[in-house]
Coordinates of C-alpha atoms and ligand atoms in Angstrom, one line a residue:
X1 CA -10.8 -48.1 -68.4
X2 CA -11.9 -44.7 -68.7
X3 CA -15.5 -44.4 -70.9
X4 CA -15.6 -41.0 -73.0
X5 CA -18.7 -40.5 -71.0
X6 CA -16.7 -40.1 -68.1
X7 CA -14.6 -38.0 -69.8
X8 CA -17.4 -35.9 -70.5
X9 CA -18.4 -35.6 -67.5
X10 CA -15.5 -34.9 -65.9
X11 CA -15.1 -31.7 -68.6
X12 CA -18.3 -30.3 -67.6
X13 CA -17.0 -30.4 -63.6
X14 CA -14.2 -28.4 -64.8
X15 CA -16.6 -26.4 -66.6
X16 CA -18.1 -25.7 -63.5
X17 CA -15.4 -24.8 -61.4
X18 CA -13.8 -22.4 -64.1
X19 CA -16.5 -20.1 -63.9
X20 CA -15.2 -17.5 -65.6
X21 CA -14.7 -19.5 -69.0
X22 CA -11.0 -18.6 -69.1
X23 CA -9.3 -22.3 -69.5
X24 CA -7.9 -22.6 -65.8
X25 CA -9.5 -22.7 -62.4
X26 CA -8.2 -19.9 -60.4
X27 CA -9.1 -17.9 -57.5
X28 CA -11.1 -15.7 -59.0
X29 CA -13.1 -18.5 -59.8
X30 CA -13.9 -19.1 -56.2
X31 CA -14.2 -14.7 -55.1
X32 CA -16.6 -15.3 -58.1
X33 CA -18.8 -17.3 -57.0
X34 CA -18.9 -15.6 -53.7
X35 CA -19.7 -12.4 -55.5
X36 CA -22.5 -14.3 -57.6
X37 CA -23.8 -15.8 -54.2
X38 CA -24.1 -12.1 -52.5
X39 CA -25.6 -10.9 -55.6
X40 CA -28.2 -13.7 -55.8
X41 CA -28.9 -13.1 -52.0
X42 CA -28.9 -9.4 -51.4
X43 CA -26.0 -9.4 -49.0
X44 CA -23.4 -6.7 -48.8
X45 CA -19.3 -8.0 -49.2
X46 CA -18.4 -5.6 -46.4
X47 CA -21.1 -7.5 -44.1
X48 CA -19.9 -10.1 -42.1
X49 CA -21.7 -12.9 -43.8
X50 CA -20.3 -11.3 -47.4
X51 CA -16.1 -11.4 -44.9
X52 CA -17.2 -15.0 -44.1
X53 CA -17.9 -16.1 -47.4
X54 CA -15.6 -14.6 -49.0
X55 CA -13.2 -16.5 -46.4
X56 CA -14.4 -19.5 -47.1
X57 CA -14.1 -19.2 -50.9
X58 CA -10.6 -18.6 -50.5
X59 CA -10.1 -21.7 -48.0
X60 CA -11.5 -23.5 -50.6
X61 CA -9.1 -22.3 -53.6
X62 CA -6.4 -23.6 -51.1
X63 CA -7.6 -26.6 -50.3
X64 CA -7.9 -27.1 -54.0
X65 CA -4.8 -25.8 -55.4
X66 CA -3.5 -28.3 -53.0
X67 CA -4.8 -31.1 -54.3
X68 CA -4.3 -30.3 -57.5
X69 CA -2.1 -27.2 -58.4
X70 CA 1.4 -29.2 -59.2
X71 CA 3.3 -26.7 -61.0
X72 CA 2.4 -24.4 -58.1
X73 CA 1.6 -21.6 -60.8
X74 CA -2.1 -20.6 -58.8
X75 CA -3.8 -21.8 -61.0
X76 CA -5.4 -25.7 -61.8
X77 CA -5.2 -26.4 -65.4
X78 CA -7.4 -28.5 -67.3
X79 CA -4.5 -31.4 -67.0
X80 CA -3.7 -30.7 -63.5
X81 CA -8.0 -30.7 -62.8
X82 CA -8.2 -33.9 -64.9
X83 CA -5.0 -36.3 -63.7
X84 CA -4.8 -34.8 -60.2
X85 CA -7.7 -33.4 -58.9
X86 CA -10.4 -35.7 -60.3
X87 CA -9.0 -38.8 -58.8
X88 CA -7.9 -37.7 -55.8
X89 CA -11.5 -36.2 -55.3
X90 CA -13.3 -39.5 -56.2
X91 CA -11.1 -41.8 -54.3
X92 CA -12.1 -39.1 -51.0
X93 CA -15.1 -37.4 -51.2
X94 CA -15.2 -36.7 -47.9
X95 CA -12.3 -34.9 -48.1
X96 CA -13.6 -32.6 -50.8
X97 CA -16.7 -32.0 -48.8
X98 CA -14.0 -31.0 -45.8
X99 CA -12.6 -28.4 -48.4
X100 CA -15.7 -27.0 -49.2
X101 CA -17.7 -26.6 -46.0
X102 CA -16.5 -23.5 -44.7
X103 CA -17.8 -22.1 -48.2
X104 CA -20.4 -24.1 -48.1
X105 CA -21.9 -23.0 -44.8
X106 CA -20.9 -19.0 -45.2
X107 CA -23.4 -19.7 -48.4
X108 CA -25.8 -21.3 -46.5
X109 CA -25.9 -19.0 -44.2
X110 CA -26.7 -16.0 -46.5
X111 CA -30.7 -18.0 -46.9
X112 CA -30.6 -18.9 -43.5
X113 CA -30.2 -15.4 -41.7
X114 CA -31.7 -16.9 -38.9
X115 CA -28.9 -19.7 -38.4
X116 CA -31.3 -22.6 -38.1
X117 CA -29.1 -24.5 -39.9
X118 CA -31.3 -25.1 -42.9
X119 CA -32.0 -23.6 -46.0
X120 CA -35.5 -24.0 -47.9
X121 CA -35.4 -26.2 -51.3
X122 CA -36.0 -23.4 -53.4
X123 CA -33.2 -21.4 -51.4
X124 CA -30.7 -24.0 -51.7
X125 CA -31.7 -24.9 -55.3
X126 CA -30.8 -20.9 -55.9
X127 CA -27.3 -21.6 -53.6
X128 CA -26.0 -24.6 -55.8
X129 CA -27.2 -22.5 -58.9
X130 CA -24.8 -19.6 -58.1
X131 CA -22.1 -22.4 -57.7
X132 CA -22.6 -23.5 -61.3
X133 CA -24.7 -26.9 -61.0
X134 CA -26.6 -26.9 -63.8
X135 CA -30.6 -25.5 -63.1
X136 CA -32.4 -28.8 -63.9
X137 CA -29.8 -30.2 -61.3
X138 CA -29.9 -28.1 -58.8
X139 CA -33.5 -28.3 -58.5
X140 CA -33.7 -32.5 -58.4
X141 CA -31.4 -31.9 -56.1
X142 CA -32.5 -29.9 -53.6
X143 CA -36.1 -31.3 -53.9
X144 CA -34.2 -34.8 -53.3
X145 CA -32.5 -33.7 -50.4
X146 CA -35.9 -32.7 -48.5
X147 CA -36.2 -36.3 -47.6
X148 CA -39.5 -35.8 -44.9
X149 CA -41.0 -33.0 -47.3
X150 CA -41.0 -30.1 -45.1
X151 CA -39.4 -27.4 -47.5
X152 CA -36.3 -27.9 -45.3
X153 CA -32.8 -28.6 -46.3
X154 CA -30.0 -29.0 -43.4
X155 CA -26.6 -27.8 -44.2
X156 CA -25.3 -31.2 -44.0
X157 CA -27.1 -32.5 -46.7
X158 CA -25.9 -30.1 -49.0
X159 CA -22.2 -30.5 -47.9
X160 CA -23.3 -34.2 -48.9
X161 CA -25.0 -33.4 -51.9
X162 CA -22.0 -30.8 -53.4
X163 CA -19.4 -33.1 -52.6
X164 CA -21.2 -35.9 -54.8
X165 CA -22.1 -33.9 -57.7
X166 CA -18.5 -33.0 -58.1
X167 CA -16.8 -36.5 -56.8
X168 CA -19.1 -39.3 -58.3
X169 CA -19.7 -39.5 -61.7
X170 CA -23.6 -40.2 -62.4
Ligands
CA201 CA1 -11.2 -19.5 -64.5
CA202 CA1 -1.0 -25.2 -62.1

């Protein structure tokens, strides 16, 4: 039984992903949000940590258009995103959070120039911003994920915390 609440929620998801309003998720939705992501940070694309983002971005496009691409046209449609992607996503969330971690920790490491592994809570409120959570979200979130309240986030958490906002319906 599928509740139009879930339905709702599941639009805004693809909401989020297309990021450039245009109907489809694409790559250009994904060099997009790297480009937001440098932008947000300061970082240059030509750097390495702008070439390793940018990689990851595209590893995740694949990994998506994988899942959920059918027609093979590039591009995940609104139906493709709703009866392939979103199930297969929620039945393995670890496998999404597979897809995304090479993004996921290029971005991180554009806060975390130090590589200690961990961004701050208003840093990685400002990362899953640029990836199109929602601001109120982003910041329960990240405040959430600072369990012992040192201002810290590990990368793992956010990997954790991504992969549920787009998998697991509230
Ligand atoms: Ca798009
Ligand atoms: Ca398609």
């Amino acid at each position: 039984m599928v509740s139009s609440e879930y339905e709702r929620r599941i639009a805004a998801r693809f909401a989020t992903f297309d990021q450039d309003g245009n109907g489809s998720i694409d790559r250009e939705d994904f060099s997009g949000a790297a480009k937001a992501l440098l932008a947000e940070f300061g970082i240059a694309a030509r750097s390495d940590r702008g070439q390793a983002l940018y990689g990851g971005a595209e590893a995740f496009w694949q990994g998506m258009a994988g899942i959920a691409d059918r027609d093979g046209d590039q591009r995940i449609s609104r139906e493709e995103f709703v009866n392939g992607a979103v199930k297969r996503l929620r039945d393995n969330p670890d496998g999404f959070a597979e897809i995304a971690r090479p993004f996921l920790h290029a971005a991180l490491a554009l806060a975390d120039p130090d590589g200690t592994g961990t961004a701050s809570v208003t840093d990685t409120a400002r990362l899953l911003g640029c990836l199109g959570v929602p601001q109120e979200v982003a910041e329960a979130a990240a405040a959430t994920l600072d369990a012992d309240g040192d201002g810290k986030v590990a990368e793992g958490d956010i990997v954790t915390a991504f992969a549920r906002y787009f998998t697991v319906p509230e």
